[in-house]
Coordinates of C-alpha atoms in Angstrom, one line a residue:
M7 CA -4.9 0.3 20.3
I8 CA -4.7 0.5 16.5
R9 CA -8.1 2.0 15.5
V10 CA -9.3 0.3 12.4
L11 CA -12.5 0.7 10.1
V12 CA -13.6 -2.0 8.2
V13 CA -15.2 -1.3 4.7
D14 CA -16.7 -4.1 2.5
D15 CA -20.1 -4.4 0.8
Q16 CA -19.9 -8.4 1.1
D17 CA -21.5 -9.0 4.7
L18 CA -19.5 -12.3 5.2
V19 CA -16.2 -10.6 4.2
R20 CA -16.8 -7.9 6.4
A21 CA -18.1 -9.9 9.3
G22 CA -14.9 -11.9 9.2
A23 CA -12.5 -9.0 9.2
V24 CA -14.4 -7.4 11.8
A25 CA -14.1 -10.4 14.2
S26 CA -10.5 -11.0 13.1
V27 CA -9.4 -7.6 14.3
G28 CA -11.7 -7.7 17.2
A29 CA -9.8 -10.7 18.3
Q30 CA -6.5 -9.0 18.5
P31 CA -5.0 -7.7 21.8
D32 CA -3.9 -4.1 20.1
M33 CA -6.8 -3.6 17.7
T34 CA -10.3 -2.5 18.0
V35 CA -13.0 -1.8 15.3
V36 CA -14.2 1.7 15.5
G37 CA -16.5 1.5 12.5
E38 CA -18.0 -0.6 9.5
A39 CA -19.2 0.8 6.1
T40 CA -20.5 -1.1 3.0
T41 CA -20.0 1.5 0.6
G42 CA -17.5 4.2 -0.3
V43 CA -19.9 7.2 1.0
E44 CA -20.4 5.5 4.2
A45 CA -16.4 5.0 4.4
V46 CA -15.7 8.5 4.0
H47 CA -18.5 9.2 6.8
Q48 CA -17.1 6.8 9.1
A49 CA -13.5 8.0 8.5
M50 CA -14.7 11.8 9.2
L51 CA -16.3 10.4 12.5
H52 CA -13.6 8.0 13.9
V53 CA -10.5 9.1 12.2
P54 CA -9.2 5.6 12.3
D55 CA -5.6 4.6 12.2
V56 CA -6.3 2.1 9.5
V57 CA -8.8 1.5 7.0
L58 CA -9.3 -2.0 5.5
M59 CA -10.8 -0.7 2.2
D60 CA -12.8 -2.9 -0.5
I61 CA -12.6 -1.7 -4.1
R62 CA -15.8 -2.5 -5.8
M63 CA -18.6 -0.9 -4.3
P64 CA -21.8 0.7 -4.8
Q65 CA -22.2 4.7 -4.9
L66 CA -18.4 5.2 -4.3
D67 CA -15.7 2.9 -5.2
G68 CA -12.8 2.4 -3.0
I69 CA -10.3 4.5 -5.1
D70 CA -12.2 7.6 -4.8
A71 CA -13.2 6.7 -1.2
T72 CA -9.4 6.1 -0.4
R73 CA -8.4 9.6 -2.3
Q74 CA -11.2 11.5 0.1
I75 CA -9.9 10.0 3.1
L76 CA -6.2 10.6 2.8
G77 CA -7.1 13.9 1.6
R78 CA -8.7 14.9 4.8
H79 CA -6.7 12.7 7.2
P80 CA -3.4 12.0 5.9
R81 CA -2.2 10.1 8.9
T82 CA -4.7 7.3 8.2
R83 CA -3.4 4.5 6.4
V84 CA -5.5 2.3 3.9
L85 CA -4.9 -1.2 3.3
V86 CA -6.7 -2.5 0.1
L87 CA -8.7 -5.8 0.5
T88 CA -9.0 -7.7 -3.0
T89 CA -9.7 -10.9 -4.5
F90 CA -6.9 -9.7 -6.7
D91 CA -7.7 -11.7 -9.7
A92 CA -10.9 -9.9 -10.3
D93 CA -9.9 -6.5 -9.3
E94 CA -8.0 -4.4 -12.1
Y95 CA -8.3 -1.3 -10.2
V96 CA -6.1 -2.3 -7.1
F97 CA -3.2 -0.3 -8.9
A98 CA -5.2 2.8 -9.1
A99 CA -6.1 2.7 -5.3
L100 CA -2.3 2.2 -4.6
R101 CA -1.9 5.5 -6.6
A102 CA -4.3 7.0 -4.8
G103 CA -2.3 6.8 -1.5
A104 CA -3.3 3.4 -0.4
S105 CA -0.5 1.5 1.7
G106 CA -0.7 -1.8 0.4
F107 CA -2.9 -4.8 -0.5
L108 CA -4.2 -8.0 1.0
L109 CA -5.9 -10.9 -0.6
K110 CA -9.4 -11.5 1.1
D111 CA -8.8 -15.0 1.6
S112 CA -5.9 -14.3 3.6
S113 CA -5.5 -15.8 7.2
V114 CA -6.1 -14.0 10.5
E115 CA -2.7 -14.0 11.2
E116 CA -1.6 -12.4 7.9
L117 CA -4.4 -9.6 8.5
A118 CA -3.4 -8.9 11.8
A119 CA 0.4 -8.7 10.6
A120 CA -0.4 -6.4 7.8
I121 CA -2.5 -4.1 9.6
R122 CA 0.5 -3.5 12.1
V123 CA 2.7 -3.0 9.2
V124 CA 0.9 -0.2 7.9
H125 CA -0.2 1.1 11.2
R126 CA 3.8 1.8 11.9
G127 CA 4.1 3.5 8.5
D128 CA 5.5 1.0 6.2
S129 CA 3.5 -0.9 3.6
V130 CA 2.3 -4.4 2.7
L131 CA 4.0 -5.5 -0.3
S132 CA 5.5 -9.1 -1.5
P133 CA 7.3 -9.8 -5.0
S134 CA 4.8 -12.1 -6.3
T135 CA 1.7 -9.8 -6.0
T136 CA 4.0 -6.5 -7.0
S137 CA 5.2 -8.6 -10.2
R138 CA 1.4 -9.2 -10.8
L139 CA 0.2 -5.9 -10.5
V140 CA 3.0 -4.5 -12.8
E141 CA 2.6 -6.9 -15.4
L142 CA -1.3 -5.9 -15.4
M143 CA -0.8 -2.3 -15.3
L144 CA 2.3 -0.9 -16.6
P145 CA 3.5 -0.6 -20.4
A146 CA 6.3 -3.2 -21.1
V147 CA 8.8 -0.5 -22.5
P148 CA 9.7 2.7 -20.5
D149 CA 10.4 5.7 -22.1
P150 CA 14.6 5.8 -21.8
G151 CA 14.6 9.6 -21.4
R152 CA 11.9 9.3 -18.6
Q153 CA 14.5 6.6 -17.2
A154 CA 17.5 8.8 -17.1
T155 CA 15.8 11.9 -15.7
A156 CA 14.4 9.7 -12.9
A157 CA 17.8 8.2 -12.3
A158 CA 19.3 11.6 -12.1
L159 CA 17.2 12.5 -9.0
L160 CA 19.0 10.0 -6.9
T161 CA 22.4 8.9 -5.8
D162 CA 23.6 5.5 -6.9
R163 CA 23.1 4.0 -3.5
E164 CA 19.5 5.5 -3.1
L165 CA 18.9 3.9 -6.9
Q166 CA 20.0 0.4 -5.6
I167 CA 17.8 0.6 -2.8
V168 CA 14.8 1.6 -4.6
R169 CA 15.3 -1.1 -7.0
L170 CA 15.3 -3.7 -4.1
V171 CA 12.3 -2.0 -2.6
A172 CA 10.6 -2.2 -6.2
Q173 CA 11.4 -6.0 -5.7
G174 CA 9.3 -6.3 -2.4
L175 CA 12.1 -6.8 0.2
S176 CA 12.0 -5.5 3.6
N177 CA 14.6 -3.2 5.2
T178 CA 16.0 -6.2 7.0
E179 CA 16.6 -8.0 3.3
I180 CA 17.9 -5.2 1.8
G181 CA 20.5 -4.5 4.3
A182 CA 21.6 -8.2 4.1
Q183 CA 21.8 -8.0 0.4
V184 CA 23.8 -4.4 0.6
F185 CA 25.5 -5.2 3.8
L186 CA 24.0 -2.2 5.8
A187 CA 22.5 -1.8 8.8
E188 CA 18.6 -1.8 9.1
A189 CA 18.5 1.5 10.3
T190 CA 21.1 2.7 7.3
V191 CA 18.5 1.4 4.9
K192 CA 15.4 3.2 6.2
T193 CA 17.3 6.1 6.4
H194 CA 18.3 5.8 2.9
V195 CA 14.4 5.0 2.2
G196 CA 13.3 8.3 4.3
R197 CA 15.6 10.3 1.9
V198 CA 14.2 8.7 -1.1
L199 CA 10.8 9.9 0.0
T200 CA 11.7 13.2 0.8
K201 CA 13.8 13.7 -2.6
L202 CA 10.5 12.1 -4.7
G203 CA 7.9 13.7 -2.5
L204 CA 6.2 10.3 -2.1
R205 CA 3.9 8.9 0.6
D206 CA 5.6 5.4 1.4
R207 CA 7.5 2.2 -0.1
V208 CA 4.2 1.5 -2.1
Q209 CA 4.6 4.9 -4.2
V210 CA 8.2 4.0 -4.2
V211 CA 7.5 0.9 -6.2
I212 CA 4.8 2.6 -8.5
W213 CA 7.6 5.2 -8.9
A214 CA 10.3 2.7 -9.9
Y215 CA 8.3 0.7 -12.8
Q216 CA 6.6 3.8 -13.9
N217 CA 10.2 5.3 -14.8
G218 CA 11.8 2.2 -16.2
L219 CA 13.9 1.4 -13.1
V220 CA 12.7 -2.1 -12.7
S221 CA 10.7 -4.1 -15.1
S222 CA 8.4 -6.8 -14.7
T223 CA 10.5 -9.1 -16.8
G224 CA 13.4 -8.7 -14.3

């Protein structure tokens, strides 16, 4: 069973998420929280596999709550719940270690799928939402020197795969594009994470954009 903690200060949103998670045969809700402080406390009590984390909350926001939870429980995964257009702090939550983001108006099927994805150690990214975040949060013109330094850390194949990860492609989609087996792509991604000291694919995306290896303009 995937043990889930649901965090949101909006009662209707939280109740909907709890009901959706509870309806899944492989998931159980171990706790609820309405503030970041409660989220940290509930995470300490239950050590959930996945936290559905709101961003804007009283007492402690979702960014700091994510940072505190992952600092104490690095194996826990955080999935950010967002209205997206209103939440300009989602990027900061991802930098704090969240494994992806999900729109609050997502379907039950999308929510369940996203939880399963982050639970198995992958990240929830899509090309459209990733591009939108980049446009909002990152400078338009990268430093060429920083770009060269970053590129030198990886092999040509690893750089190629990093750029495709940053476009929101899955391992299967990357394999089809570069003619590699999915398992081989997964191995390359793992090597990239190790070399760069990153937690997951979300941080690979952030690293790629920050270092100018890809851009929001294509």
